[in-house]
Amino acid sequence: MKNFMFILALALTFSTIFAQDDLRLRAMTKNTIFYATPDGKVTSADYWQMRLGNFDVTVTRKYPGEGDVKIEGSANIAFMSGGYLEGNGFGSRGKLSTQADFAVKRDGKYQTVRPDTIDYIFFGASKVKLKGLDKEEDLFVYIEDPYNTYEAKMFNLAVYVLSKNTGELTHSHDIERLSAVSFTEEGAKKGHQANIAEASR
């Protein structure tokens, strides 16, 4: 019996490790981003994680025999190179995963925006320019519910590299100070200029 329990525990450990690796690979799909630093230099990264900060949240989860339960906790939100926002943290019932989106506020209501509609993000991730629109707008992090909507608390980039030999992703370095990010080099340059203009106001 003890041997069985040991083997079961070992199997669960390995399945968790492989699941995390699969999640990391999915989250880190190659998706080139261009980023400008405060000196105006533009560089690119293929695999990355844009960290937006840790946020207090209240979310609803269903539990067997209990129905809808309000869970209070906190979640670290990051924009992944896989093209979506991811939130992980801890709540009153243990580990907590949350869904998150970028959002803008129009006519007093938050409207979520798809990452592929973004021209550039700038000014500490508090401002965004969307494709096809002339004006820049305030940018928010929307976590499942309008009550969990915040301005970004961080704006830095974790850069990862893919090993050609092993196919594994490893953390390379962090970019702590960003002026702007975009999916095009031209967008990053425009975002940097917009950052300068916003800072001078």
Tab-separated table of C-alpha atoms in Angstrom:
chain	number	residue	atom	x	y	z
A	1	MET	CA	0.000	0.000	0.000
A	2	LYS	CA	2.828	2.392	0.888
A	3	ASN	CA	4.526	1.647	-2.440
A	4	PHE	CA	1.275	2.360	-4.287
A	5	MET	CA	0.854	5.701	-2.503
A	6	PHE	CA	4.465	6.627	-3.266
A	7	ILE	CA	4.033	5.801	-6.967
A	8	LEU	CA	0.763	7.752	-7.086
A	9	ALA	CA	2.379	10.783	-5.459
A	10	LEU	CA	5.297	10.543	-7.889
A	11	ALA	CA	2.961	10.331	-10.867
A	12	LEU	CA	1.002	13.352	-9.681
A	13	THR	CA	4.215	15.317	-9.229
A	14	PHE	CA	5.392	14.556	-12.760
A	15	SER	CA	1.976	15.275	-14.277
A	16	THR	CA	1.965	18.664	-12.515
A	17	ILE	CA	5.435	19.467	-13.824
A	18	PHE	CA	4.494	18.498	-17.379
A	19	ALA	CA	1.233	20.444	-17.140
A	20	GLN	CA	3.160	23.535	-16.040
A	21	ASP	CA	5.625	23.087	-18.913
A	22	ASP	CA	2.738	22.773	-21.360
A	23	LEU	CA	1.133	25.908	-19.907
A	24	ARG	CA	4.408	27.805	-20.141
A	25	LEU	CA	4.880	26.808	-23.772
A	26	ARG	CA	1.308	27.777	-24.589
A	27	ALA	CA	1.686	31.075	-22.761
A	28	MET	CA	4.985	31.780	-24.497
A	29	THR	CA	3.979	31.266	-28.116
A	30	LYS	CA	6.362	33.133	-30.425
A	31	ASN	CA	4.884	36.583	-30.975
A	32	THR	CA	7.412	39.330	-31.664
A	33	ILE	CA	6.958	42.498	-29.658
A	34	PHE	CA	8.892	45.742	-30.057
A	35	TYR	CA	9.674	47.811	-27.004
A	36	ALA	CA	11.096	51.288	-26.556
A	37	THR	CA	13.183	52.241	-23.551
A	38	PRO	CA	13.253	55.797	-22.128
A	39	ASP	CA	16.281	56.690	-24.298
A	40	GLY	CA	14.213	55.924	-27.422
A	41	LYS	CA	16.026	52.730	-28.359
A	42	VAL	CA	13.720	50.125	-29.901
A	43	THR	CA	14.434	46.401	-29.455
A	44	SER	CA	12.375	43.275	-30.071
A	45	ALA	CA	11.647	40.032	-28.228
A	46	ASP	CA	9.960	36.874	-29.532
A	47	TYR	CA	8.983	35.260	-26.216
A	48	TRP	CA	7.964	37.546	-23.393
A	49	GLN	CA	5.732	38.331	-20.452
A	50	MET	CA	4.558	41.883	-19.797
A	51	ARG	CA	4.048	42.183	-16.052
A	52	LEU	CA	1.209	44.480	-15.033
A	53	GLY	CA	1.158	44.011	-11.248
A	54	ASN	CA	-0.574	42.272	-8.361
A	55	PHE	CA	-4.234	43.126	-7.781
A	56	ASP	CA	-6.781	42.460	-5.042
A	57	VAL	CA	-9.821	40.717	-6.508
A	58	THR	CA	-13.203	39.349	-5.559
A	59	VAL	CA	-14.383	36.632	-7.928
A	60	THR	CA	-17.218	34.123	-7.983
A	61	ARG	CA	-16.556	30.402	-8.201
A	62	LYS	CA	-18.941	27.448	-8.147
A	63	TYR	CA	-18.444	24.719	-5.534
A	64	PRO	CA	-20.383	21.443	-5.347
A	65	GLY	CA	-23.130	21.699	-2.759
A	66	GLU	CA	-22.438	25.401	-2.187
A	67	GLY	CA	-23.289	27.053	-5.473
A	68	ASP	CA	-21.722	30.432	-6.210
A	69	VAL	CA	-19.125	31.452	-3.639
A	70	LYS	CA	-17.363	34.819	-3.445
A	71	ILE	CA	-13.607	34.362	-3.268
A	72	GLU	CA	-11.324	37.150	-2.117
A	73	GLY	CA	-7.685	37.066	-3.059
A	74	SER	CA	-4.923	38.572	-5.116
A	75	ALA	CA	-3.650	37.825	-8.599
A	76	ASN	CA	-0.515	38.674	-10.535
A	77	ILE	CA	-1.600	39.742	-14.009
A	78	ALA	CA	0.666	39.442	-17.029
A	79	PHE	CA	0.201	39.870	-20.764
A	80	MET	CA	1.694	36.756	-22.318
A	81	SER	CA	3.315	36.425	-25.727
A	82	GLY	CA	0.642	33.812	-26.406
A	83	GLY	CA	-1.675	36.791	-26.962
A	84	TYR	CA	-3.738	36.853	-23.780
A	85	LEU	CA	-3.674	38.099	-20.200
A	86	GLU	CA	-3.077	35.563	-17.445
A	87	GLY	CA	-3.744	35.898	-13.740
A	88	ASN	CA	-2.429	33.623	-11.006
A	89	GLY	CA	-2.393	34.038	-7.260
A	90	PHE	CA	-4.036	32.937	-4.039
A	91	GLY	CA	-7.482	33.397	-2.566
A	92	SER	CA	-9.484	32.431	0.475
A	93	ARG	CA	-9.771	28.886	-0.938
A	94	GLY	CA	-6.187	28.363	-2.063
A	95	LYS	CA	-4.658	28.807	-5.495
A	96	LEU	CA	-6.543	31.223	-7.701
A	97	SER	CA	-6.536	31.538	-11.487
A	98	THR	CA	-8.345	34.472	-13.036
A	99	GLN	CA	-9.272	35.655	-16.481
A	100	ALA	CA	-8.240	39.176	-17.405
A	101	ASP	CA	-8.495	41.579	-20.314
A	102	PHE	CA	-7.320	44.999	-21.337
A	103	ALA	CA	-10.097	47.582	-21.254
A	104	VAL	CA	-10.834	51.208	-22.069
A	105	LYS	CA	-13.564	53.355	-20.539
A	106	ARG	CA	-16.139	54.895	-22.857
A	107	ASP	CA	-19.328	56.664	-21.795
A	108	GLY	CA	-18.687	55.586	-18.224
A	109	LYS	CA	-18.458	51.884	-19.065
A	110	TYR	CA	-15.472	49.584	-19.415
A	111	GLN	CA	-15.071	47.967	-22.805
A	112	THR	CA	-12.608	45.124	-23.159
A	113	VAL	CA	-10.209	45.297	-26.084
A	114	ARG	CA	-8.503	42.447	-27.904
A	115	PRO	CA	-4.697	42.573	-27.824
A	116	ASP	CA	-4.543	42.342	-31.616
A	117	THR	CA	-6.367	45.685	-31.887
A	118	ILE	CA	-3.627	47.512	-29.958
A	119	ASP	CA	-1.316	49.829	-31.874
A	120	TYR	CA	0.865	50.681	-28.870
A	121	ILE	CA	0.831	50.823	-25.067
A	122	PHE	CA	2.732	53.561	-23.243
A	123	PHE	CA	3.087	55.746	-20.136
A	124	GLY	CA	3.419	52.997	-17.565
A	125	ALA	CA	0.783	50.892	-19.356
A	126	SER	CA	-1.826	53.483	-18.383
A	127	LYS	CA	-2.336	54.666	-21.980
A	128	VAL	CA	-3.133	52.882	-25.218
A	129	LYS	CA	-3.600	53.701	-28.886
A	130	LEU	CA	-5.903	51.306	-30.714
A	131	LYS	CA	-5.654	50.578	-34.412
A	132	GLY	CA	-7.974	52.620	-36.612
A	133	LEU	CA	-8.610	55.274	-33.964
A	134	ASP	CA	-7.061	58.725	-33.891
A	135	LYS	CA	-7.027	59.365	-30.154
A	136	GLU	CA	-5.149	57.685	-27.349
A	137	GLU	CA	-7.156	56.358	-24.406
A	138	ASP	CA	-6.712	55.380	-20.771
A	139	LEU	CA	-5.891	51.683	-20.434
A	140	PHE	CA	-7.140	49.428	-17.643
A	141	VAL	CA	-6.705	45.859	-16.443
A	142	TYR	CA	-10.153	44.238	-16.266
A	143	ILE	CA	-10.271	41.085	-14.112
A	144	GLU	CA	-13.553	39.228	-14.716
A	145	ASP	CA	-15.770	41.983	-13.298
A	146	PRO	CA	-16.003	45.812	-13.509
A	147	TYR	CA	-15.342	45.963	-9.747
A	148	ASN	CA	-11.944	44.373	-10.362
A	149	THR	CA	-10.731	46.994	-12.831
A	150	TYR	CA	-7.473	48.822	-12.209
A	151	GLU	CA	-4.736	50.858	-13.793
A	152	ALA	CA	-1.565	48.835	-14.279
A	153	LYS	CA	0.781	48.848	-11.287
A	154	MET	CA	3.808	47.685	-13.255
A	155	PHE	CA	5.093	48.019	-16.801
A	156	ASN	CA	8.084	45.798	-17.368
A	157	LEU	CA	8.997	42.962	-19.663
A	158	ALA	CA	10.418	39.541	-18.863
A	159	VAL	CA	12.238	38.228	-21.928
A	160	TYR	CA	12.626	34.498	-22.613
A	161	VAL	CA	14.757	32.624	-25.121
A	162	LEU	CA	14.102	29.306	-26.837
A	163	SER	CA	16.949	26.800	-26.881
A	164	LYS	CA	17.467	25.376	-30.371
A	165	ASN	CA	18.932	22.208	-28.880
A	166	THR	CA	16.343	21.339	-26.239
A	167	GLY	CA	13.327	23.382	-27.333
A	168	GLU	CA	13.019	24.739	-23.795
A	169	LEU	CA	12.215	28.305	-22.877
A	170	THR	CA	14.385	29.976	-20.260
A	171	HIS	CA	14.214	33.398	-18.695
A	172	SER	CA	16.874	35.650	-20.211
A	173	HIS	CA	16.481	39.076	-18.615
A	174	ASP	CA	14.014	41.748	-17.501
A	175	ILE	CA	13.434	45.180	-19.012
A	176	GLU	CA	12.539	47.248	-15.963
A	177	ARG	CA	12.010	50.595	-17.667
A	178	LEU	CA	9.749	50.797	-20.699
A	179	SER	CA	8.584	53.785	-22.663
A	180	ALA	CA	6.224	51.911	-24.989
A	181	VAL	CA	5.471	48.518	-26.507
A	182	SER	CA	3.930	47.561	-29.831
A	183	PHE	CA	3.695	44.680	-32.255
A	184	THR	CA	5.423	46.816	-34.878
A	185	GLU	CA	8.691	48.738	-34.786
A	186	GLU	CA	6.943	51.849	-36.080
A	187	GLY	CA	4.311	51.521	-33.354
A	188	ALA	CA	6.995	51.356	-30.670
A	189	LYS	CA	8.560	54.536	-32.045
A	190	LYS	CA	5.206	56.311	-32.081
A	191	GLY	CA	4.504	55.059	-28.582
A	192	HIS	CA	7.799	56.475	-27.374
A	193	GLN	CA	6.933	59.888	-28.807
A	194	ALA	CA	3.486	59.681	-27.225
A	195	ASN	CA	5.150	58.841	-23.911
A	196	ILE	CA	7.326	61.951	-24.129
A	197	ALA	CA	4.299	64.091	-24.987
A	198	GLU	CA	2.246	62.658	-22.105
A	199	ALA	CA	5.076	63.164	-19.636
A	200	SER	CA	5.391	66.831	-20.623
A	201	ARG	CA	1.747	67.625	-19.938
